[in-house]
Amino acid sequence: MRRFGLASVALAAFLAPLGALAQSAPPAADAGSKVDTLEKLQGMQSTGTAAGAEIPQTGKRADAIRKTLSKIKLPAGFKIDLYAIVPDARQIAVGPNAGVLFVGTRKTKVYTVTDRDKDRVADEVRPFAPGVTFHDPNGVCFSRDGVLFIAELNRLLAFPAAEFFYENPDVALNVVVKQGELIPPSEESFNHSAHVCKFGPDGKIYIALGQPHNVPPKEKLDLYHKTGLGGIIRMDPLGKDREVYATGIRNSVGIDFSREDKSLWFTDNQVDGMGDDQPPGELNRASKAGENFGFPWYGGGKTRTVEYKDETPPKDVVFPQAEMPPHAADLGMTFYNAKMFPESYRGGIFTAEHGSWNRTQPLGARVMFTPVKDGKAGEPKPFAEGWLTGDGEYLGRPVDVAVLQDGSLLVSDDTTGAIYRISYEGK
């Protein structure tokens, strides 16, 4: 009864806007999707789309991934296993009720991952809403009432009760932000285009919008400040009351909220091309709207950029809570508020380091842990590592971290196309 009630509430919340769309003129074509398909899904009508092909979970590929995982180093009492094979796996959203995973990519698909027998290994992986052609749907997140939101390169979609109706190829949707209105179309780029989203304690959706440059030209700053590129925006679930929440951010691909004080924390990738050992990556804390985190005047930490070294930075720049290893590419992050892991991990932050790409000595490809106490970050330390060999070869590149209902930690990897599960069994 509870699941049916939640699903009904979620659908009812979107009936009004969907009905309004049905009564108005047909919406303009959204890039990458057929107009009739979007119209039908907004009106909760069948499109005749066939189910997406199931992704095999066994065979040589799975065996090879498990062989790599046998080399991963973890603290005593922890173990890592293959949870699912998911092509191009990026951000993970854990369904709040049934525990179905929705996994974003930087390609054209979002995947669902189902563990039907609850043995903590996926039984089925399929494309979600196969009738919709997504464009860089990296960002996936759930509202508090169970609505799935997908943040693409330049559009925001919502899927009421997706966790309960995902097995049907036709899934009701609402276009929250139309194609071309999430960021200025002139700033669409393949660089820093992987947006992430998370719902805050205020019930609004927060979206990190990376700006497309290594260091942006000065003539772009006003536009970026106004629209939230190189920052974090927020809006209500229907796309109203949009505002720029934070600025001075180069490219954040990981955000989460502290349960302790409701503050927003996020990772930020530093400027490239400044040498192996500078500037540092960042783990930041935003305590209120309107804060500036220093980019592009600072390239990471308190390291000034070459391009803006003669410019006066904004007043009251907020510097990072913790500095991360230079160029390790910290992406996804999550607070650990579950109970499976020992007490020392609770309330702390796990981050996924994707690994460096322009460092003479590669660094990263691991999961880091940063303790947090009284709103202050401690020293970040490696938690799971071994995907980067001594010869500089990447056997995997972690992207995101998420906590499953049982308290285990999920890690996505877009290089191997997989999701791992880290559990604790005690010493």
Coordinates of C-alpha atoms in Angstrom, one line a residue:
M1 CA 0.0 0.0 0.0
R2 CA 2.8 2.4 0.8
R3 CA 4.4 2.0 -2.7
F4 CA 1.1 2.5 -4.4
G5 CA 0.5 5.6 -2.3
L6 CA 3.8 7.2 -3.1
A7 CA 3.4 6.4 -6.8
S8 CA 0.0 8.0 -6.9
V9 CA 1.2 11.1 -5.1
A10 CA 4.1 11.5 -7.5
L11 CA 1.9 11.2 -10.5
A12 CA -0.7 13.5 -9.1
A13 CA 1.9 16.2 -8.5
F14 CA 2.6 16.3 -12.2
L15 CA -1.0 15.9 -13.6
A16 CA -1.6 19.7 -13.6
P17 CA 1.5 20.7 -15.6
L18 CA 1.0 17.7 -17.9
G19 CA -2.6 18.6 -18.5
A20 CA -1.7 22.2 -19.2
L21 CA 0.8 21.0 -21.8
A22 CA -1.8 18.8 -23.5
Q23 CA -4.2 21.7 -23.8
S24 CA -1.7 24.1 -25.2
A25 CA 0.0 24.2 -28.6
P26 CA 2.4 21.3 -29.4
P27 CA 5.8 21.9 -27.8
A28 CA 8.7 22.8 -30.1
A29 CA 11.1 20.0 -31.1
D30 CA 13.6 19.1 -28.4
A31 CA 17.0 18.4 -29.9
G32 CA 17.7 14.7 -30.0
S33 CA 14.1 13.5 -29.4
K34 CA 11.1 13.0 -31.6
V35 CA 8.4 15.5 -31.0
D36 CA 5.6 13.0 -31.1
T37 CA 7.4 10.8 -28.6
L38 CA 7.8 13.6 -26.1
E39 CA 4.2 14.7 -26.6
K40 CA 2.8 11.2 -26.0
L41 CA 4.9 10.6 -22.9
Q42 CA 3.9 14.0 -21.5
G43 CA 0.3 12.9 -22.1
M44 CA 0.9 9.4 -20.6
Q45 CA 0.2 7.8 -24.0
S46 CA 1.8 4.7 -25.5
T47 CA 4.5 5.3 -28.2
G48 CA 4.9 1.6 -29.2
T49 CA 8.6 1.7 -28.3
A50 CA 10.1 -1.7 -27.7
A51 CA 12.0 -2.5 -24.5
G52 CA 15.7 -1.9 -24.5
A53 CA 18.1 -4.8 -24.9
E54 CA 19.2 -6.3 -21.6
I55 CA 22.9 -5.9 -20.8
P56 CA 24.6 -9.3 -20.1
Q57 CA 25.9 -9.7 -16.5
T58 CA 28.0 -12.8 -16.9
G59 CA 30.8 -14.0 -19.2
K60 CA 34.4 -12.9 -19.9
R61 CA 33.9 -9.3 -19.3
A62 CA 32.5 -9.9 -15.8
D63 CA 35.3 -12.3 -15.0
A64 CA 37.9 -9.8 -16.1
I65 CA 36.4 -7.1 -13.9
R66 CA 36.3 -9.4 -10.9
K67 CA 40.0 -10.2 -11.5
T68 CA 40.8 -6.5 -11.3
L69 CA 38.7 -6.1 -8.2
S70 CA 40.8 -8.8 -6.5
K71 CA 43.7 -6.3 -6.6
I72 CA 41.9 -3.4 -5.0
K73 CA 43.3 -2.4 -1.6
L74 CA 40.8 -1.6 1.2
P75 CA 40.9 -1.1 4.9
A76 CA 40.7 -4.2 7.1
G77 CA 37.2 -5.7 7.2
F78 CA 36.0 -4.3 3.8
K79 CA 35.5 -6.1 0.6
I80 CA 34.6 -5.0 -3.0
D81 CA 32.5 -7.0 -5.5
L82 CA 31.0 -6.5 -8.9
Y83 CA 27.5 -5.2 -8.5
A84 CA 26.5 -4.6 -12.1
I85 CA 27.8 -4.2 -15.6
V86 CA 26.5 -0.9 -16.8
P87 CA 27.9 0.7 -20.0
D88 CA 29.5 4.1 -19.5
A89 CA 28.3 4.2 -15.9
R90 CA 28.4 7.7 -14.3
Q91 CA 26.2 9.3 -11.7
I92 CA 24.1 6.9 -9.6
A93 CA 20.6 7.6 -8.1
V94 CA 19.3 5.0 -5.7
G95 CA 15.6 4.6 -5.7
P96 CA 14.2 5.6 -2.3
N97 CA 11.7 2.8 -2.1
A98 CA 12.5 -0.3 -4.2
G99 CA 16.2 0.4 -4.4
V100 CA 16.3 0.3 -8.2
L101 CA 19.4 2.2 -9.5
F102 CA 19.2 4.8 -12.2
V103 CA 22.6 5.4 -13.8
G104 CA 23.5 8.3 -16.0
T105 CA 26.0 8.4 -18.8
R106 CA 27.8 10.9 -21.0
K107 CA 26.3 9.2 -24.1
T108 CA 22.6 8.9 -25.0
K109 CA 21.3 6.4 -22.5
V110 CA 20.3 6.1 -18.8
Y111 CA 20.2 2.6 -17.4
T112 CA 18.1 0.9 -14.7
V113 CA 19.8 -1.7 -12.5
T114 CA 17.5 -4.2 -10.6
D115 CA 18.5 -6.6 -7.8
R116 CA 15.3 -8.6 -7.6
D117 CA 16.4 -11.2 -5.1
K118 CA 18.3 -8.7 -2.9
D119 CA 21.5 -10.7 -2.9
R120 CA 23.4 -7.4 -3.6
V121 CA 24.2 -8.4 -7.2
A122 CA 22.3 -7.0 -10.1
D123 CA 19.9 -9.4 -11.9
E124 CA 18.9 -7.1 -14.8
V125 CA 20.3 -3.9 -16.5
R126 CA 18.4 -2.2 -19.2
P127 CA 18.1 1.2 -20.9
F128 CA 15.5 3.5 -19.2
A129 CA 12.8 5.2 -21.3
P130 CA 14.3 3.9 -24.6
G131 CA 11.9 6.0 -26.7
V132 CA 13.7 9.2 -25.5
T133 CA 17.0 10.1 -27.0
F134 CA 19.0 11.7 -24.3
H135 CA 22.0 14.0 -24.8
D136 CA 24.7 13.7 -22.2
P137 CA 22.3 12.5 -19.4
N138 CA 24.9 12.4 -16.7
G139 CA 22.8 13.9 -13.9
V140 CA 20.3 11.6 -12.2
C141 CA 18.6 12.4 -8.8
F142 CA 15.4 11.7 -6.9
S143 CA 13.1 14.3 -5.2
R144 CA 12.0 13.5 -1.7
D145 CA 8.6 12.3 -3.0
G146 CA 10.2 9.8 -5.4
V147 CA 10.3 11.7 -8.8
L148 CA 13.4 10.9 -10.9
F149 CA 15.1 14.0 -12.5
I150 CA 17.5 13.7 -15.3
A151 CA 19.8 16.6 -16.1
E152 CA 21.2 16.5 -19.6
L153 CA 23.6 18.9 -21.4
N154 CA 20.9 21.5 -21.9
R155 CA 17.6 20.1 -20.7
L156 CA 16.0 18.9 -17.4
L157 CA 13.4 16.1 -17.4
A158 CA 11.3 14.6 -14.6
F159 CA 9.8 11.1 -14.5
P160 CA 7.0 10.7 -11.9
A161 CA 7.1 7.3 -10.1
A162 CA 9.9 6.1 -12.4
E163 CA 11.0 3.6 -9.8
F164 CA 7.7 1.7 -10.1
F165 CA 7.0 2.0 -13.8
Y166 CA 10.6 1.8 -15.3
E167 CA 10.1 -1.6 -16.8
N168 CA 7.6 -0.2 -19.2
P169 CA 9.4 1.4 -22.2
D170 CA 6.8 4.2 -22.0
V171 CA 7.3 6.3 -18.9
A172 CA 5.4 9.5 -18.1
L173 CA 7.6 12.5 -18.2
N174 CA 7.5 16.3 -17.7
V175 CA 9.9 18.7 -19.4
V176 CA 11.0 20.8 -16.4
V177 CA 13.5 22.9 -18.4
K178 CA 13.1 22.9 -22.1
Q179 CA 15.9 22.1 -24.5
G180 CA 18.3 25.0 -24.8
E181 CA 17.2 26.7 -21.6
L182 CA 19.3 25.0 -18.9
I183 CA 22.5 26.8 -20.2
P184 CA 23.0 29.3 -23.0
P185 CA 23.0 27.4 -26.3
S186 CA 26.1 29.3 -27.3
E187 CA 28.0 27.7 -24.4
E188 CA 27.1 24.1 -25.2
S189 CA 30.3 22.1 -25.4
F190 CA 31.7 18.6 -25.0
N191 CA 34.0 19.9 -22.3
H192 CA 32.7 20.0 -18.7
S193 CA 29.2 19.2 -19.9
A194 CA 28.5 16.4 -17.3
H195 CA 26.0 18.2 -15.0
V196 CA 25.0 16.6 -11.7
C197 CA 21.9 17.2 -9.6
K198 CA 20.8 16.7 -6.0
F199 CA 17.7 17.7 -4.0
G200 CA 18.3 19.9 -1.0
P201 CA 16.6 20.0 2.4
D202 CA 14.5 22.9 1.0
G203 CA 12.9 20.6 -1.5
K204 CA 14.6 22.4 -4.5
I205 CA 16.8 20.8 -7.1
Y206 CA 20.4 21.9 -7.2
I207 CA 22.4 21.5 -10.4
A208 CA 26.1 22.0 -10.9
L209 CA 26.9 23.6 -14.3
G210 CA 30.5 23.4 -15.4
Q211 CA 31.8 26.2 -17.6
P212 CA 33.4 24.9 -20.8
H213 CA 36.9 26.4 -20.6
N214 CA 40.1 25.5 -18.8
V215 CA 40.1 29.2 -17.8
P216 CA 37.3 31.4 -19.3
P217 CA 38.0 34.6 -21.2
K218 CA 37.1 37.7 -19.2
E219 CA 34.3 38.7 -21.7
K220 CA 32.4 35.5 -20.6
L221 CA 32.3 36.2 -16.9
D222 CA 29.1 38.3 -16.8
L223 CA 27.2 35.8 -18.8
Y224 CA 28.4 32.9 -16.6
H225 CA 27.6 34.8 -13.4
K226 CA 24.1 35.6 -14.6
T227 CA 23.2 32.1 -15.9
G228 CA 25.1 30.0 -13.3
L229 CA 27.7 28.4 -15.6
G230 CA 30.7 27.8 -13.5
G231 CA 28.4 27.6 -10.5
I232 CA 25.5 25.8 -8.9
I233 CA 21.8 26.8 -9.6
R234 CA 18.7 25.8 -7.8
M235 CA 14.9 25.8 -8.7
D236 CA 11.7 24.2 -7.5
P237 CA 10.6 20.8 -8.9
L238 CA 8.5 22.4 -11.7
G239 CA 11.4 24.6 -12.9
K240 CA 10.2 27.8 -11.3
D241 CA 12.1 30.3 -9.1
R242 CA 15.5 29.5 -10.7
E243 CA 18.4 31.3 -9.0
V244 CA 22.2 31.1 -9.0
Y245 CA 23.1 29.6 -5.6
A246 CA 27.0 29.6 -5.8
T247 CA 29.5 31.0 -8.2
G248 CA 33.3 30.8 -8.7
I249 CA 33.3 27.1 -9.5
R250 CA 35.3 25.6 -12.4
N251 CA 33.6 22.2 -12.8
S252 CA 31.9 20.4 -10.0
V253 CA 30.8 16.9 -10.8
G254 CA 29.8 15.9 -7.2
I255 CA 27.4 17.5 -4.7
D256 CA 25.6 16.4 -1.5
F257 CA 24.1 17.9 1.6
S258 CA 25.2 17.5 5.2
R259 CA 22.6 15.9 7.3
E260 CA 24.1 17.7 10.3
D261 CA 23.7 21.3 9.3
K262 CA 22.1 21.0 5.8
S263 CA 25.0 22.8 4.1
L264 CA 25.9 22.0 0.5
W265 CA 29.3 20.3 -0.1
F266 CA 30.8 19.8 -3.5
T267 CA 34.0 18.8 -5.3
D268 CA 35.7 21.0 -7.9
N269 CA 38.3 20.2 -10.5
Q270 CA 41.3 22.5 -10.7
V271 CA 42.9 24.3 -13.7
D272 CA 45.0 22.1 -16.1
G273 CA 48.4 22.9 -17.5
M274 CA 49.9 24.4 -14.4
G275 CA 52.3 21.5 -13.6
D276 CA 52.0 18.2 -11.9
D277 CA 51.8 19.5 -8.3
Q278 CA 49.5 22.5 -8.6
P279 CA 46.9 23.6 -8.1
P280 CA 45.1 21.3 -5.7
G281 CA 41.6 19.9 -6.2
E282 CA 38.9 21.1 -3.9
L283 CA 36.2 19.8 -1.5
N284 CA 34.0 22.8 -0.7
R285 CA 31.2 23.8 1.7
A286 CA 28.5 26.3 0.8
S287 CA 26.7 27.5 3.9
K288 CA 24.4 30.0 2.2
A289 CA 23.3 31.4 -1.1
G290 CA 25.5 33.9 -2.9
E291 CA 29.0 32.6 -2.0
N292 CA 31.8 32.9 -4.5
F293 CA 34.5 30.1 -4.5
G294 CA 37.2 32.0 -6.3
F295 CA 37.5 30.7 -9.8
P296 CA 38.8 31.9 -12.3
W297 CA 41.0 34.2 -10.1
Y298 CA 42.1 31.1 -8.2
G299 CA 42.8 27.8 -10.1
G300 CA 42.4 25.6 -7.1
G301 CA 42.9 26.4 -3.4
K302 CA 44.8 29.7 -3.1
T303 CA 46.8 29.2 -6.3
R304 CA 46.3 32.1 -8.7
T305 CA 45.7 31.5 -12.4
V306 CA 48.1 33.0 -14.9
E307 CA 45.2 34.6 -16.8
Y308 CA 43.8 36.4 -13.8
K309 CA 47.0 37.0 -11.7
D310 CA 46.8 40.8 -12.2
E311 CA 43.0 41.0 -11.5
T312 CA 41.6 41.7 -8.0
P313 CA 39.6 38.7 -6.8
P314 CA 36.0 39.2 -5.4
K315 CA 35.8 40.0 -1.7
D316 CA 35.0 37.2 0.7
V317 CA 36.1 34.3 -1.5
V318 CA 35.3 31.0 0.2
F319 CA 38.3 28.7 0.1
P320 CA 38.0 24.9 0.2
Q321 CA 37.4 22.9 3.3
A322 CA 39.9 20.3 2.1
E323 CA 42.5 20.4 -0.7
M324 CA 42.7 17.2 -2.8
P325 CA 45.7 15.8 -4.7
P326 CA 46.4 17.9 -7.8
H327 CA 44.8 16.7 -11.0
A328 CA 43.4 13.5 -9.5
A329 CA 39.9 14.6 -10.8
D330 CA 37.6 14.3 -7.8
L331 CA 34.1 13.8 -9.2
G332 CA 31.2 12.2 -7.4
M333 CA 30.8 12.5 -3.6
T334 CA 28.4 11.4 -0.9
F335 CA 28.0 11.8 2.8
Y336 CA 28.0 8.4 4.6
N337 CA 25.0 8.4 7.0
A338 CA 24.4 4.7 7.1
K339 CA 25.3 2.1 9.8
M340 CA 27.1 -0.7 8.0
F341 CA 30.6 0.9 8.2
P342 CA 32.4 1.6 11.5
E343 CA 31.6 4.7 13.5
S344 CA 34.6 6.5 12.3
Y345 CA 33.2 6.7 8.8
R346 CA 29.7 8.0 9.7
G347 CA 29.1 11.6 8.8
G348 CA 32.2 11.7 6.6
I349 CA 32.5 12.1 2.8
F350 CA 33.5 9.5 0.2
T351 CA 34.7 11.0 -3.1
A352 CA 35.5 9.2 -6.4
E353 CA 38.8 10.2 -8.1
H354 CA 38.6 9.7 -11.8
G355 CA 42.3 10.0 -12.3
S356 CA 44.6 12.5 -14.0
W357 CA 44.8 12.9 -17.7
N358 CA 47.6 15.5 -18.2
R359 CA 50.0 14.7 -15.4
T360 CA 53.5 13.3 -16.2
Q361 CA 53.0 10.9 -13.3
P362 CA 49.4 9.7 -13.3
L363 CA 47.5 10.0 -10.1
G364 CA 44.0 9.0 -8.8
A365 CA 41.6 6.3 -9.9
R366 CA 40.6 5.6 -6.4
V367 CA 37.9 6.3 -3.7
M368 CA 38.9 8.8 -1.0
F369 CA 37.5 9.4 2.4
T370 CA 37.4 12.7 4.3
P371 CA 36.2 12.8 7.9
V372 CA 33.8 15.7 8.8
K373 CA 33.2 16.9 12.3
D374 CA 31.3 20.0 13.4
G375 CA 31.1 21.3 9.8
K376 CA 34.8 21.0 9.3
A377 CA 36.7 18.6 7.0
G378 CA 39.6 16.6 8.2
E379 CA 42.4 15.2 6.0
P380 CA 41.4 13.2 2.9
K381 CA 42.9 9.7 2.7
P382 CA 42.7 6.9 0.1
F383 CA 40.0 4.4 0.9
A384 CA 39.9 2.1 -2.1
E385 CA 42.8 2.1 -4.6
G386 CA 44.5 -0.2 -7.2
W387 CA 42.8 0.8 -10.4
L388 CA 46.0 2.7 -11.4
T389 CA 49.0 0.4 -12.0
G390 CA 52.6 1.2 -11.3
D391 CA 53.1 1.4 -15.1
G392 CA 50.5 4.2 -15.3
E393 CA 47.8 2.0 -16.8
Y394 CA 44.2 2.6 -15.8
L395 CA 42.3 -0.6 -15.0
G396 CA 39.3 1.4 -14.1
R397 CA 38.3 5.0 -13.4
P398 CA 35.8 5.7 -10.6
V399 CA 33.2 8.4 -11.3
D400 CA 30.5 8.4 -8.6
V401 CA 29.7 7.0 -5.1
A402 CA 26.3 6.3 -3.6
V403 CA 25.0 4.5 -0.5
L404 CA 22.7 1.5 -0.9
Q405 CA 19.9 0.9 1.5
D406 CA 21.9 -1.7 3.4
G407 CA 24.7 0.8 4.0
S408 CA 27.1 -0.5 1.5
L409 CA 28.9 1.9 -0.9
L410 CA 28.4 1.8 -4.6
V411 CA 31.1 3.0 -7.0
S412 CA 30.5 3.7 -10.7
D413 CA 33.3 3.3 -13.3
D414 CA 32.8 4.6 -16.8
T415 CA 36.0 3.0 -18.2
T416 CA 35.1 -0.6 -17.3
G417 CA 31.4 0.2 -17.6
A418 CA 30.5 -1.2 -14.2
I419 CA 29.2 -0.5 -10.7
Y420 CA 31.1 -2.0 -7.7
R421 CA 29.8 -2.6 -4.2
I422 CA 32.0 -2.1 -1.1
S423 CA 30.7 -3.8 2.1
Y424 CA 32.0 -4.2 5.6
E425 CA 32.1 -7.6 7.3
G426 CA 34.2 -6.7 10.3
K427 CA 37.7 -7.6 11.3

